[in-house]
Amino acid sequence: MIIQLKEDISEKQKASLIQEVNEIGYKITEVKTQLGDYLIGIGKKDFDIRKIGQKEGIKDIHIVSDEYKLVSKKWKVKPTSIDLGDGVYIKDGDMAIIAGPCSIESEEQIRKVVSHLKENGIRMMRGGVFKPRTSPYAFRGMGIDGLKLWYNIARAEGIKIVTEVMQVSQIEEMYPYTDIYQVGARNTQNFNLLDELGKVDKAVMIKRGISGTIEELLQSAEYVFSGGNEKLILCERGIRTYERASRNTLDLNAVPILKSKSHLPVIVDPSHGIGIREFVPQMALAGVMAGADGIIYETHEVPEKAYSDGQQTLDFAQSARLADWIRKTFAMRKTFELL
């Protein structure tokens, strides 16, 4: 059960409400976010919600049977829109494009990528400054100094920054220079990190775990929401299966399923999903037609010289074509939706 509280509810009214719900047999958890106050009731006893809904201080009340409550579409039918400022959105009915290198490598590289994105009307840049690598000897990013450098260059050109946070201690230092915190596949169930990201007033994009289920992805998002942050984005980036012909198996089934279960926007990452450069465009366009609200992919001026993930990274010419194809495919999808 989710009880939405009015902004002007008094502490006395709230205490009375909590007591009454407890007496019915529900355990209450209070959740305060940047957009509203909620009481989450966990219990199995049936009762007439109209008796509770008529009490003073209540905006609305919903019965949600899913294990995840706040990210469920059963109480919030209207899709969540993520406003990054300056006219940049990730939302239902639009097609966000996020592109950039796997790793932030140098000032020269940043300037070239930013210029490429600007030329192609792409307002969001992905890139890693803290890199979780399988090998401890691989390039692990430029760190916070790289993020500050990136921020100064990107902000001057109106480009928003999407970058991965790996541990709790990085959240605060990254905050002034980040528009979207990315939670990578290895950290999707790092619950301490998710709890802390619930305390920040910035968007968080959660990637599906390496072998994670759709339910687990939604529960991870629930951690952040219940911690106080409603600005959430879900990302399908492929899962590990027995198939070895591709890096991962991009589960496009997840896109319409997530859209049916949650009000949160859904992004598809074809670069990690398939891990093979020549097939990234096809999977990106398939993601668009599956109903995604955006595509995030990797691009580099010379992928063969990239410090990481060059095999799945598009060069600038390929990236420009893909951005154009994404927009045209999305327009086609919108036409089909009208039929």
Tab-separated table of C-alpha atoms in Angstrom:
chain	number	residue	atom	x	y	z
A	1	MET	CA	0.000	0.000	0.000
A	2	ILE	CA	1.199	3.508	-0.859
A	3	ILE	CA	-0.320	6.528	0.882
A	4	GLN	CA	0.525	9.873	-0.691
A	5	LEU	CA	0.486	12.640	1.891
A	6	LYS	CA	-0.544	16.246	1.377
A	7	GLU	CA	2.176	18.864	1.794
A	8	ASP	CA	0.308	20.537	4.658
A	9	ILE	CA	-0.346	17.398	6.726
A	10	SER	CA	0.385	17.999	10.403
A	11	GLU	CA	2.549	15.754	12.537
A	12	LYS	CA	-0.496	14.965	14.659
A	13	GLN	CA	-2.515	13.905	11.614
A	14	LYS	CA	0.378	11.796	10.364
A	15	ALA	CA	0.840	10.063	13.721
A	16	SER	CA	-2.871	9.289	13.887
A	17	LEU	CA	-2.827	7.882	10.372
A	18	ILE	CA	0.213	5.673	11.046
A	19	GLN	CA	-1.399	4.323	14.218
A	20	GLU	CA	-4.617	3.457	12.408
A	21	VAL	CA	-2.786	1.688	9.557
A	22	ASN	CA	-0.660	-0.235	12.052
A	23	GLU	CA	-3.809	-1.389	13.851
A	24	ILE	CA	-5.172	-2.749	10.564
A	25	GLY	CA	-2.071	-4.961	10.353
A	26	TYR	CA	0.310	-3.017	8.133
A	27	LYS	CA	3.886	-2.077	8.968
A	28	ILE	CA	4.580	1.519	7.900
A	29	THR	CA	7.765	2.992	6.443
A	30	GLU	CA	7.835	6.744	5.838
A	31	VAL	CA	9.533	7.912	2.636
A	32	LYS	CA	10.347	11.560	1.871
A	33	THR	CA	11.619	12.486	-1.579
A	34	GLN	CA	12.335	15.710	-3.431
A	35	LEU	CA	8.840	15.424	-4.964
A	36	GLY	CA	6.586	14.122	-2.191
A	37	ASP	CA	5.958	12.341	1.112
A	38	TYR	CA	4.714	8.765	1.230
A	39	LEU	CA	3.790	6.078	3.715
A	40	ILE	CA	4.586	2.563	2.485
A	41	GLY	CA	2.456	-0.086	4.164
A	42	ILE	CA	3.492	-3.749	4.093
A	43	GLY	CA	0.863	-6.310	5.048
A	44	LYS	CA	-1.589	-8.837	3.661
A	45	LYS	CA	-4.853	-8.010	5.416
A	46	ASP	CA	-7.728	-6.933	3.163
A	47	PHE	CA	-9.607	-3.777	4.138
A	48	ASP	CA	-11.653	-0.996	2.581
A	49	ILE	CA	-9.074	1.653	1.605
A	50	ARG	CA	-11.829	4.268	1.475
A	51	LYS	CA	-11.837	4.336	5.274
A	52	ILE	CA	-8.195	5.418	5.228
A	53	GLY	CA	-8.485	7.576	2.129
A	54	GLN	CA	-11.058	9.841	3.791
A	55	LYS	CA	-8.711	10.852	6.600
A	56	GLU	CA	-7.288	14.366	6.709
A	57	GLY	CA	-3.861	14.931	5.201
A	58	ILE	CA	-4.107	12.189	2.554
A	59	LYS	CA	-3.643	13.083	-1.110
A	60	ASP	CA	-4.245	9.585	-2.489
A	61	ILE	CA	-3.985	5.920	-1.554
A	62	HIS	CA	-3.105	2.908	-3.708
A	63	ILE	CA	-2.917	-0.856	-3.238
A	64	VAL	CA	0.258	-2.198	-4.887
A	65	SER	CA	0.728	-5.970	-4.867
A	66	ASP	CA	4.237	-5.916	-6.369
A	67	GLU	CA	7.211	-6.514	-4.062
A	68	TYR	CA	8.568	-3.195	-5.312
A	69	LYS	CA	6.126	-0.395	-4.517
A	70	LEU	CA	7.307	3.095	-5.398
A	71	VAL	CA	8.712	2.239	-8.836
A	72	SER	CA	5.581	0.282	-9.750
A	73	LYS	CA	3.207	1.497	-12.440
A	74	LYS	CA	0.266	0.275	-10.386
A	75	TRP	CA	0.156	3.502	-8.396
A	76	LYS	CA	1.712	6.002	-10.816
A	77	VAL	CA	0.322	5.539	-14.302
A	78	LYS	CA	1.833	8.749	-15.694
A	79	PRO	CA	5.436	8.052	-16.807
A	80	THR	CA	8.235	9.737	-14.893
A	81	SER	CA	10.058	12.496	-16.758
A	82	ILE	CA	13.701	13.288	-15.945
A	83	ASP	CA	14.473	16.999	-16.400
A	84	LEU	CA	18.217	17.668	-16.576
A	85	GLY	CA	17.775	21.379	-17.224
A	86	ASP	CA	18.454	23.508	-20.304
A	87	GLY	CA	15.764	21.669	-22.260
A	88	VAL	CA	17.346	18.213	-21.842
A	89	TYR	CA	14.921	15.448	-20.859
A	90	ILE	CA	14.689	11.689	-20.617
A	91	LYS	CA	11.013	10.862	-20.833
A	92	ASP	CA	8.267	8.790	-22.379
A	93	GLY	CA	7.294	9.966	-25.859
A	94	ASP	CA	10.790	11.237	-26.633
A	95	MET	CA	14.078	9.655	-27.701
A	96	ALA	CA	17.152	10.518	-25.658
A	97	ILE	CA	20.563	9.873	-27.201
A	98	ILE	CA	23.585	9.508	-24.933
A	99	ALA	CA	26.980	8.894	-26.531
A	100	GLY	CA	30.645	9.056	-25.633
A	101	PRO	CA	33.721	6.952	-24.931
A	102	CYS	CA	33.981	4.097	-22.504
A	103	SER	CA	36.738	5.957	-20.641
A	104	ILE	CA	37.656	9.607	-20.343
A	105	GLU	CA	41.278	9.640	-21.480
A	106	SER	CA	42.543	13.198	-22.066
A	107	GLU	CA	41.559	16.813	-22.659
A	108	GLU	CA	42.065	16.402	-26.409
A	109	GLN	CA	39.780	13.370	-26.487
A	110	ILE	CA	37.069	15.153	-24.486
A	111	ARG	CA	37.108	18.165	-26.808
A	112	LYS	CA	36.846	15.990	-29.914
A	113	VAL	CA	33.937	13.954	-28.530
A	114	VAL	CA	32.084	17.058	-27.315
A	115	SER	CA	32.519	18.654	-30.742
A	116	HIS	CA	31.203	15.509	-32.428
A	117	LEU	CA	28.162	15.368	-30.151
A	118	LYS	CA	27.371	19.030	-30.659
A	119	GLU	CA	27.582	18.663	-34.447
A	120	ASN	CA	25.027	15.851	-34.273
A	121	GLY	CA	22.609	17.434	-31.813
A	122	ILE	CA	23.423	15.055	-28.961
A	123	ARG	CA	23.078	16.770	-25.581
A	124	MET	CA	24.271	14.012	-23.223
A	125	MET	CA	27.763	12.502	-23.040
A	126	ARG	CA	28.663	9.236	-21.371
A	127	GLY	CA	32.140	8.357	-20.134
A	128	GLY	CA	33.951	6.787	-17.217
A	129	VAL	CA	36.425	8.454	-14.884
A	130	PHE	CA	36.247	5.659	-12.309
A	131	LYS	CA	36.425	2.382	-14.237
A	132	PRO	CA	35.589	-1.043	-12.793
A	133	ARG	CA	37.846	-3.348	-14.782
A	134	THR	CA	38.126	-7.134	-14.711
A	135	SER	CA	41.918	-6.838	-14.601
A	136	PRO	CA	43.557	-4.657	-11.918
A	137	TYR	CA	46.260	-3.773	-14.460
A	138	ALA	CA	43.873	-2.254	-17.030
A	139	PHE	CA	43.280	1.512	-17.315
A	140	ARG	CA	41.002	2.492	-14.442
A	141	GLY	CA	40.159	6.084	-15.309
A	142	MET	CA	41.349	9.658	-14.721
A	143	GLY	CA	39.473	10.018	-11.442
A	144	ILE	CA	37.949	13.191	-10.057
A	145	ASP	CA	40.453	15.472	-11.823
A	146	GLY	CA	39.355	13.984	-15.135
A	147	LEU	CA	35.725	14.599	-14.220
A	148	LYS	CA	36.404	18.262	-13.404
A	149	LEU	CA	38.205	18.725	-16.714
A	150	TRP	CA	35.363	17.015	-18.581
A	151	TYR	CA	32.747	19.108	-16.775
A	152	ASN	CA	34.378	22.413	-17.710
A	153	ILE	CA	34.579	21.480	-21.399
A	154	ALA	CA	31.131	19.881	-21.626
A	155	ARG	CA	29.295	22.560	-19.682
A	156	ALA	CA	30.669	25.291	-21.938
A	157	GLU	CA	28.972	23.529	-24.874
A	158	GLY	CA	25.702	22.678	-23.128
A	159	ILE	CA	26.475	18.948	-22.845
A	160	LYS	CA	25.176	16.975	-19.847
A	161	ILE	CA	27.398	14.384	-18.144
A	162	VAL	CA	26.529	10.719	-17.472
A	163	THR	CA	29.220	8.898	-15.528
A	164	GLU	CA	29.614	5.902	-13.246
A	165	VAL	CA	29.890	6.088	-9.482
A	166	MET	CA	31.511	3.033	-7.935
A	167	GLN	CA	31.464	3.628	-4.199
A	168	VAL	CA	29.783	5.732	-1.531
A	169	SER	CA	32.845	7.917	-0.925
A	170	GLN	CA	32.751	9.179	-4.542
A	171	ILE	CA	29.179	10.518	-4.472
A	172	GLU	CA	29.864	13.818	-2.733
A	173	GLU	CA	32.992	14.726	-4.679
A	174	MET	CA	31.296	13.904	-7.991
A	175	TYR	CA	28.099	15.798	-7.206
A	176	PRO	CA	29.000	19.271	-8.568
A	177	TYR	CA	30.250	17.824	-11.879
A	178	THR	CA	27.664	15.121	-12.668
A	179	ASP	CA	24.182	15.282	-14.191
A	180	ILE	CA	23.385	11.556	-14.053
A	181	TYR	CA	25.059	9.094	-11.708
A	182	GLN	CA	25.391	5.745	-13.454
A	183	VAL	CA	25.251	2.583	-11.351
A	184	GLY	CA	27.074	-0.062	-13.351
A	185	ALA	CA	26.145	-3.723	-13.736
A	186	ARG	CA	28.669	-4.779	-11.075
A	187	ASN	CA	27.093	-2.421	-8.510
A	188	THR	CA	23.398	-2.927	-9.209
A	189	GLN	CA	23.025	-4.735	-5.890
A	190	ASN	CA	25.504	-2.628	-3.936
A	191	PHE	CA	22.793	-1.663	-1.472
A	192	ASN	CA	24.957	0.711	0.544
A	193	LEU	CA	25.641	2.682	-2.641
A	194	LEU	CA	21.951	2.630	-3.635
A	195	ASP	CA	20.919	3.848	-0.178
A	196	GLU	CA	23.292	6.810	-0.393
A	197	LEU	CA	22.178	7.703	-3.923
A	198	GLY	CA	18.689	7.948	-2.483
A	199	LYS	CA	19.887	10.970	-0.530
A	200	VAL	CA	21.036	13.040	-3.532
A	201	ASP	CA	18.892	15.307	-5.675
A	202	LYS	CA	20.306	14.198	-9.019
A	203	ALA	CA	19.252	11.610	-11.559
A	204	VAL	CA	20.478	8.034	-11.177
A	205	MET	CA	20.626	5.528	-14.026
A	206	ILE	CA	20.734	1.914	-12.838
A	207	LYS	CA	22.063	-0.694	-15.218
A	208	ARG	CA	20.759	-4.233	-15.051
A	209	GLY	CA	23.078	-6.623	-13.239
A	210	ILE	CA	25.385	-8.913	-15.187
A	211	SER	CA	23.066	-11.871	-14.573
A	212	GLY	CA	20.269	-9.895	-12.963
A	213	THR	CA	16.561	-10.398	-13.412
A	214	ILE	CA	14.035	-7.697	-14.264
A	215	GLU	CA	12.634	-8.011	-10.742
A	216	GLU	CA	16.087	-7.441	-9.234
A	217	LEU	CA	16.602	-4.319	-11.359
A	218	LEU	CA	13.281	-2.908	-10.160
A	219	GLN	CA	14.125	-3.725	-6.548
A	220	SER	CA	17.447	-1.901	-6.927
A	221	ALA	CA	15.565	1.151	-8.176
A	222	GLU	CA	13.215	0.803	-5.194
A	223	TYR	CA	16.198	1.208	-2.853
A	224	VAL	CA	17.047	4.595	-4.361
A	225	PHE	CA	13.422	5.784	-4.486
A	226	SER	CA	12.717	4.701	-0.897
A	227	GLY	CA	15.877	6.543	0.141
A	228	GLY	CA	14.400	9.799	-1.138
A	229	ASN	CA	15.336	10.137	-4.803
A	230	GLU	CA	12.618	9.820	-7.467
A	231	LYS	CA	14.879	10.808	-10.378
A	232	LEU	CA	15.508	7.301	-11.680
A	233	ILE	CA	16.277	5.717	-15.048
A	234	LEU	CA	16.447	1.985	-15.819
A	235	CYS	CA	19.004	0.637	-18.307
A	236	GLU	CA	18.936	-2.689	-20.153
A	237	ARG	CA	22.587	-3.423	-21.019
A	238	GLY	CA	22.531	-7.142	-21.693
A	239	ILE	CA	22.867	-10.106	-19.376
A	240	ARG	CA	25.348	-12.960	-19.185
A	241	THR	CA	23.987	-16.200	-20.596
A	242	TYR	CA	25.581	-19.383	-21.934
A	243	GLU	CA	25.992	-17.703	-25.351
A	244	ARG	CA	29.621	-16.756	-26.071
A	245	ALA	CA	29.271	-15.380	-29.611
A	246	SER	CA	28.546	-11.918	-28.186
A	247	ARG	CA	29.776	-10.116	-25.091
A	248	ASN	CA	26.323	-10.302	-23.497
A	249	THR	CA	22.791	-11.131	-24.569
A	250	LEU	CA	20.849	-7.884	-25.036
A	251	ASP	CA	17.443	-8.700	-23.560
A	252	LEU	CA	15.080	-6.515	-25.574
A	253	ASN	CA	12.175	-8.428	-24.000
A	254	ALA	CA	12.999	-6.385	-20.915
A	255	VAL	CA	12.068	-3.065	-22.548
A	256	PRO	CA	8.300	-3.542	-22.973
A	257	ILE	CA	8.158	-5.578	-19.765
A	258	LEU	CA	9.821	-2.810	-17.743
A	259	LYS	CA	7.606	-0.213	-19.404
A	260	SER	CA	4.542	-2.234	-18.399
A	261	LYS	CA	5.706	-2.727	-14.806
A	262	SER	CA	7.239	0.654	-13.967
A	263	HIS	CA	6.657	4.347	-14.572
A	264	LEU	CA	10.421	4.939	-14.876
A	265	PRO	CA	12.091	5.680	-18.247
A	266	VAL	CA	14.011	2.829	-19.884
A	267	ILE	CA	17.318	3.222	-21.755
A	268	VAL	CA	18.998	0.552	-23.927
A	269	ASP	CA	22.792	0.105	-24.122
A	270	PRO	CA	23.591	-1.846	-27.326
A	271	SER	CA	27.368	-1.363	-26.987
A	272	HIS	CA	27.619	-3.519	-23.872
A	273	GLY	CA	24.595	-5.529	-24.926
A	274	ILE	CA	26.297	-7.139	-27.901
A	275	GLY	CA	29.904	-5.963	-27.598
A	276	ILE	CA	30.600	-6.103	-31.351
A	277	ARG	CA	30.982	-2.785	-33.159
A	278	GLU	CA	29.437	-3.768	-36.480
A	279	PHE	CA	26.241	-4.962	-34.805
A	280	VAL	CA	25.730	-2.083	-32.365
A	281	PRO	CA	23.587	-0.002	-34.802
A	282	GLN	CA	21.185	-2.879	-35.486
A	283	MET	CA	20.661	-3.520	-31.775
A	284	ALA	CA	20.272	0.186	-31.065
A	285	LEU	CA	17.497	0.471	-33.637
A	286	ALA	CA	15.894	-2.711	-32.329
A	287	GLY	CA	15.897	-1.061	-28.890
A	288	VAL	CA	14.121	1.965	-30.309
A	289	MET	CA	11.411	-0.216	-31.873
A	290	ALA	CA	11.096	-2.220	-28.641
A	291	GLY	CA	9.890	0.977	-26.964
A	292	ALA	CA	12.991	2.402	-25.256
A	293	ASP	CA	12.985	6.033	-24.124
A	294	GLY	CA	16.627	6.428	-25.115
A	295	ILE	CA	19.802	4.803	-26.411
A	296	ILE	CA	23.241	5.028	-24.815
A	297	TYR	CA	26.243	3.919	-26.894
A	298	GLU	CA	30.014	4.284	-27.088
A	299	THR	CA	31.889	6.426	-29.601
A	300	HIS	CA	35.544	7.439	-30.009
A	301	GLU	CA	37.451	9.187	-32.777
A	302	VAL	CA	39.661	6.107	-33.290
A	303	PRO	CA	38.122	3.106	-31.496
A	304	GLU	CA	41.187	0.959	-32.128
A	305	LYS	CA	43.176	3.364	-29.937
A	306	ALA	CA	40.590	3.600	-27.156
A	307	TYR	CA	41.896	2.738	-23.691
A	308	SER	CA	38.961	0.374	-23.145
A	309	ASP	CA	36.121	-1.358	-25.028
A	310	GLY	CA	37.372	-0.395	-28.487
A	311	GLN	CA	35.821	-3.529	-29.987
A	312	GLN	CA	32.295	-2.254	-29.255
A	313	THR	CA	32.893	1.453	-29.883
A	314	LEU	CA	31.716	3.339	-32.988
A	315	ASP	CA	33.917	5.869	-34.771
A	316	PHE	CA	32.516	9.363	-35.324
A	317	ALA	CA	31.203	8.649	-38.815
A	318	GLN	CA	29.381	5.540	-37.595
A	319	SER	CA	28.073	7.466	-34.598
A	320	ALA	CA	26.716	10.287	-36.766
A	321	ARG	CA	24.873	7.796	-38.962
A	322	LEU	CA	23.468	5.959	-35.966
A	323	ALA	CA	22.177	9.157	-34.326
A	324	ASP	CA	20.354	9.980	-37.558
A	325	TRP	CA	18.975	6.434	-37.865
A	326	ILE	CA	17.794	6.480	-34.244
A	327	ARG	CA	15.779	9.648	-34.840
A	328	LYS	CA	14.291	8.330	-38.090
A	329	THR	CA	13.444	4.974	-36.518
A	330	PHE	CA	11.829	6.712	-33.561
A	331	ALA	CA	9.703	8.802	-35.939
A	332	MET	CA	8.642	5.558	-37.627
A	333	ARG	CA	7.760	4.043	-34.253
A	334	LYS	CA	5.620	7.056	-33.404
A	335	THR	CA	3.764	6.576	-36.682
A	336	PHE	CA	3.069	2.923	-35.841
A	337	GLU	CA	1.830	3.920	-32.364
A	338	LEU	CA	-0.822	6.114	-34.009
A	339	LEU	CA	-2.217	3.244	-36.091
